[in-house]
Amino acid sequence: MDCPTGKVVHTLKTAKAASKRARRRTDKALAPYRCTVCGQWHVGQASGLKRPIKTIYDNHQLRFS
């Protein structure tokens, strides 16, 4: 199954192995993660965000009284 994002799809086992290989080649920490788009495993680095981005919901009704 291909990912619509164009990333390489792994099983958990191959993602762990790929992250180990990548750690030897680069100084950045790479780790397996499950994709929110396709549900498969990919290897990548942390986004660097300290906290999640706040979601603003616009489906609430304003009450004027």
CSV table of N, CA and C in Angstrom, one decimal:
chain,number,residue,atom,x,y,z
A,1,MET,N,0.8,-1.2,0.0
A,1,MET,CA,0.0,0.0,0.0
A,1,MET,C,0.9,1.2,0.0
A,2,ASP,N,0.6,2.2,-0.9
A,2,ASP,CA,1.4,3.4,-1.0
A,2,ASP,C,0.7,4.5,-0.1
A,3,CYS,N,1.6,5.4,0.4
A,3,CYS,CA,1.1,6.5,1.1
A,3,CYS,C,0.8,7.7,0.2
A,4,PRO,N,-0.3,8.4,0.3
A,4,PRO,CA,-0.5,9.6,-0.6
A,4,PRO,C,0.4,10.7,-0.3
A,5,THR,N,1.2,10.7,0.8
A,5,THR,CA,2.1,11.8,1.1
A,5,THR,C,3.4,11.5,0.3
A,6,GLY,N,3.6,10.3,-0.3
A,6,GLY,CA,4.8,10.0,-1.0
A,6,GLY,C,6.0,9.5,-0.2
A,7,LYS,N,5.7,9.2,1.1
A,7,LYS,CA,6.7,8.7,2.0
A,7,LYS,C,6.9,7.2,1.8
A,8,VAL,N,8.0,6.7,2.2
A,8,VAL,CA,8.3,5.2,2.2
A,8,VAL,C,7.5,4.6,3.3
A,9,VAL,N,6.7,3.5,2.9
A,9,VAL,CA,5.9,2.8,3.8
A,9,VAL,C,6.7,1.6,4.4
A,10,HIS,N,6.6,1.4,5.7
A,10,HIS,CA,7.3,0.3,6.4
A,10,HIS,C,6.4,-0.5,7.2
A,11,THR,N,6.8,-1.7,7.6
A,11,THR,CA,6.2,-2.4,8.7
A,11,THR,C,6.9,-1.9,10.0
A,12,LEU,N,6.4,-2.2,11.2
A,12,LEU,CA,7.0,-1.7,12.4
A,12,LEU,C,8.5,-2.2,12.5
A,13,LYS,N,8.6,-3.5,12.1
A,13,LYS,CA,10.0,-4.1,12.2
A,13,LYS,C,11.0,-3.4,11.2
A,14,THR,N,10.6,-3.2,10.0
A,14,THR,CA,11.5,-2.5,9.1
A,14,THR,C,11.7,-1.1,9.4
A,15,ALA,N,10.7,-0.4,10.0
A,15,ALA,CA,10.8,1.0,10.4
A,15,ALA,C,11.8,1.1,11.5
A,16,LYS,N,11.8,0.2,12.5
A,16,LYS,CA,12.8,0.2,13.5
A,16,LYS,C,14.2,0.0,13.0
A,17,ALA,N,14.3,-1.0,12.1
A,17,ALA,CA,15.7,-1.2,11.5
A,17,ALA,C,16.1,0.0,10.7
A,18,ALA,N,15.2,0.6,9.9
A,18,ALA,CA,15.6,1.8,9.1
A,18,ALA,C,16.0,3.0,10.0
A,19,SER,N,15.3,3.1,11.1
A,19,SER,CA,15.7,4.2,12.1
A,19,SER,C,17.1,4.0,12.7
A,20,LYS,N,17.4,2.7,13.0
A,20,LYS,CA,18.7,2.4,13.5
A,20,LYS,C,19.8,2.7,12.5
A,21,ARG,N,19.6,2.3,11.2
A,21,ARG,CA,20.6,2.6,10.1
A,21,ARG,C,20.7,4.1,10.0
A,22,ALA,N,19.6,4.8,10.0
A,22,ALA,CA,19.7,6.3,9.8
A,22,ALA,C,20.4,7.0,10.9
A,23,ARG,N,20.3,6.5,12.2
A,23,ARG,CA,20.9,7.1,13.3
A,23,ARG,C,22.5,6.9,13.2
A,24,ARG,N,22.9,5.9,12.5
A,24,ARG,CA,24.4,5.7,12.3
A,24,ARG,C,24.9,6.7,11.3
A,25,ARG,N,24.1,7.1,10.3
A,25,ARG,CA,24.5,7.9,9.2
A,25,ARG,C,24.4,9.4,9.5
A,26,THR,N,23.5,9.8,10.4
A,26,THR,CA,23.2,11.2,10.7
A,26,THR,C,23.2,11.5,12.2
A,27,ASP,N,23.3,12.7,12.5
A,27,ASP,CA,23.3,13.1,14.0
A,27,ASP,C,21.9,13.4,14.5
A,28,LYS,N,20.9,13.4,13.6
A,28,LYS,CA,19.5,13.7,14.0
A,28,LYS,C,18.9,12.4,14.5
A,29,ALA,N,18.0,12.5,15.5
A,29,ALA,CA,17.3,11.4,16.0
A,29,ALA,C,16.1,11.1,15.1
A,30,LEU,N,16.1,9.9,14.6
A,30,LEU,CA,15.0,9.4,13.7
A,30,LEU,C,14.3,8.3,14.4
A,31,ALA,N,13.0,8.3,14.3
A,31,ALA,CA,12.2,7.3,15.0
A,31,ALA,C,11.0,6.9,14.1
A,32,PRO,N,10.5,5.6,14.3
A,32,PRO,CA,9.3,5.2,13.6
A,32,PRO,C,8.1,5.9,14.2
A,33,TYR,N,7.2,6.2,13.3
A,33,TYR,CA,5.9,6.7,13.7
A,33,TYR,C,4.8,6.3,12.8
A,34,ARG,N,3.6,6.2,13.3
A,34,ARG,CA,2.4,5.8,12.5
A,34,ARG,C,1.8,7.0,11.8
A,35,CYS,N,1.6,6.9,10.5
A,35,CYS,CA,1.1,8.0,9.7
A,35,CYS,C,-0.4,8.2,10.0
A,36,THR,N,-0.8,9.5,10.1
A,36,THR,CA,-2.2,9.8,10.3
A,36,THR,C,-3.0,9.7,9.0
A,37,VAL,N,-2.3,9.8,7.9
A,37,VAL,CA,-3.0,9.7,6.6
A,37,VAL,C,-3.3,8.3,6.2
A,38,CYS,N,-2.2,7.4,6.1
A,38,CYS,CA,-2.4,6.1,5.6
A,38,CYS,C,-2.5,5.0,6.7
A,39,GLY,N,-2.0,5.3,7.9
A,39,GLY,CA,-2.0,4.4,9.0
A,39,GLY,C,-0.8,3.4,9.0
A,40,GLN,N,0.1,3.6,8.1
A,40,GLN,CA,1.3,2.7,8.0
A,40,GLN,C,2.4,3.4,8.8
A,41,TRP,N,3.5,2.7,8.9
A,41,TRP,CA,4.7,3.2,9.6
A,41,TRP,C,5.7,3.9,8.7
A,42,HIS,N,6.2,5.0,9.1
A,42,HIS,CA,7.2,5.8,8.4
A,42,HIS,C,8.4,6.1,9.4
A,43,VAL,N,9.5,6.5,8.9
A,43,VAL,CA,10.6,6.9,9.7
A,43,VAL,C,10.9,8.4,9.6
A,44,GLY,N,11.0,9.1,10.7
A,44,GLY,CA,11.3,10.6,10.6
A,44,GLY,C,11.7,11.1,11.9
A,45,GLN,N,11.8,12.4,11.9
A,45,GLN,CA,12.3,13.1,13.1
A,45,GLN,C,11.1,13.9,13.7
A,46,ALA,N,11.3,14.2,15.0
A,46,ALA,CA,10.2,15.0,15.7
A,46,ALA,C,10.0,16.3,15.1
A,47,SER,N,8.8,16.8,15.1
A,47,SER,CA,8.5,18.1,14.5
A,47,SER,C,9.2,19.3,15.2
A,48,GLY,N,9.6,19.1,16.4
A,48,GLY,CA,10.2,20.2,17.2
A,48,GLY,C,9.2,21.1,17.9
A,49,LEU,N,7.9,20.8,17.8
A,49,LEU,CA,7.0,21.6,18.5
A,49,LEU,C,7.0,21.2,20.0
A,50,LYS,N,7.0,22.2,20.8
A,50,LYS,CA,7.0,21.9,22.3
A,50,LYS,C,5.6,21.5,22.8
A,51,ARG,N,4.6,22.0,22.1
A,51,ARG,CA,3.2,21.6,22.5
A,51,ARG,C,2.3,21.5,21.3
A,52,PRO,N,1.3,20.8,21.3
A,52,PRO,CA,0.4,20.7,20.1
A,52,PRO,C,-0.2,22.0,19.7
A,53,ILE,N,-0.4,22.2,18.4
A,53,ILE,CA,-1.1,23.4,17.9
A,53,ILE,C,-2.5,23.4,18.4
A,54,LYS,N,-3.0,24.5,18.9
A,54,LYS,CA,-4.3,24.7,19.3
A,54,LYS,C,-5.3,24.6,18.2
A,55,THR,N,-6.4,23.9,18.3
A,55,THR,CA,-7.4,23.8,17.3
A,55,THR,C,-8.5,24.8,17.7
A,56,ILE,N,-8.9,25.6,16.7
A,56,ILE,CA,-9.9,26.6,16.9
A,56,ILE,C,-11.2,26.0,16.2
A,57,TYR,N,-12.2,25.8,17.0
A,57,TYR,CA,-13.5,25.3,16.4
A,57,TYR,C,-14.4,26.5,16.1
A,58,ASP,N,-14.9,26.5,14.9
A,58,ASP,CA,-15.8,27.6,14.5
A,58,ASP,C,-17.3,27.1,14.3
A,59,ASN,N,-17.6,25.9,14.9
A,59,ASN,CA,-18.9,25.4,14.8
A,59,ASN,C,-19.8,25.7,16.0
A,60,HIS,N,-19.3,26.6,16.9
A,60,HIS,CA,-20.0,26.9,18.1
A,60,HIS,C,-20.9,28.2,17.9
A,61,GLN,N,-22.0,28.2,18.5
A,61,GLN,CA,-22.9,29.3,18.3
A,61,GLN,C,-22.7,30.4,19.4
A,62,LEU,N,-22.7,31.6,19.1
A,62,LEU,CA,-22.5,32.7,20.0
A,62,LEU,C,-23.9,33.0,20.6
A,63,ARG,N,-23.9,33.3,21.9
A,63,ARG,CA,-25.2,33.6,22.6
A,63,ARG,C,-25.1,35.0,23.0
A,64,PHE,N,-26.0,35.8,22.5
A,64,PHE,CA,-26.1,37.2,22.9
A,64,PHE,C,-27.3,37.4,23.8
A,65,SER,N,-27.1,37.9,25.0
A,65,SER,CA,-28.3,38.0,25.9
A,65,SER,C,-28.3,39.4,26.6
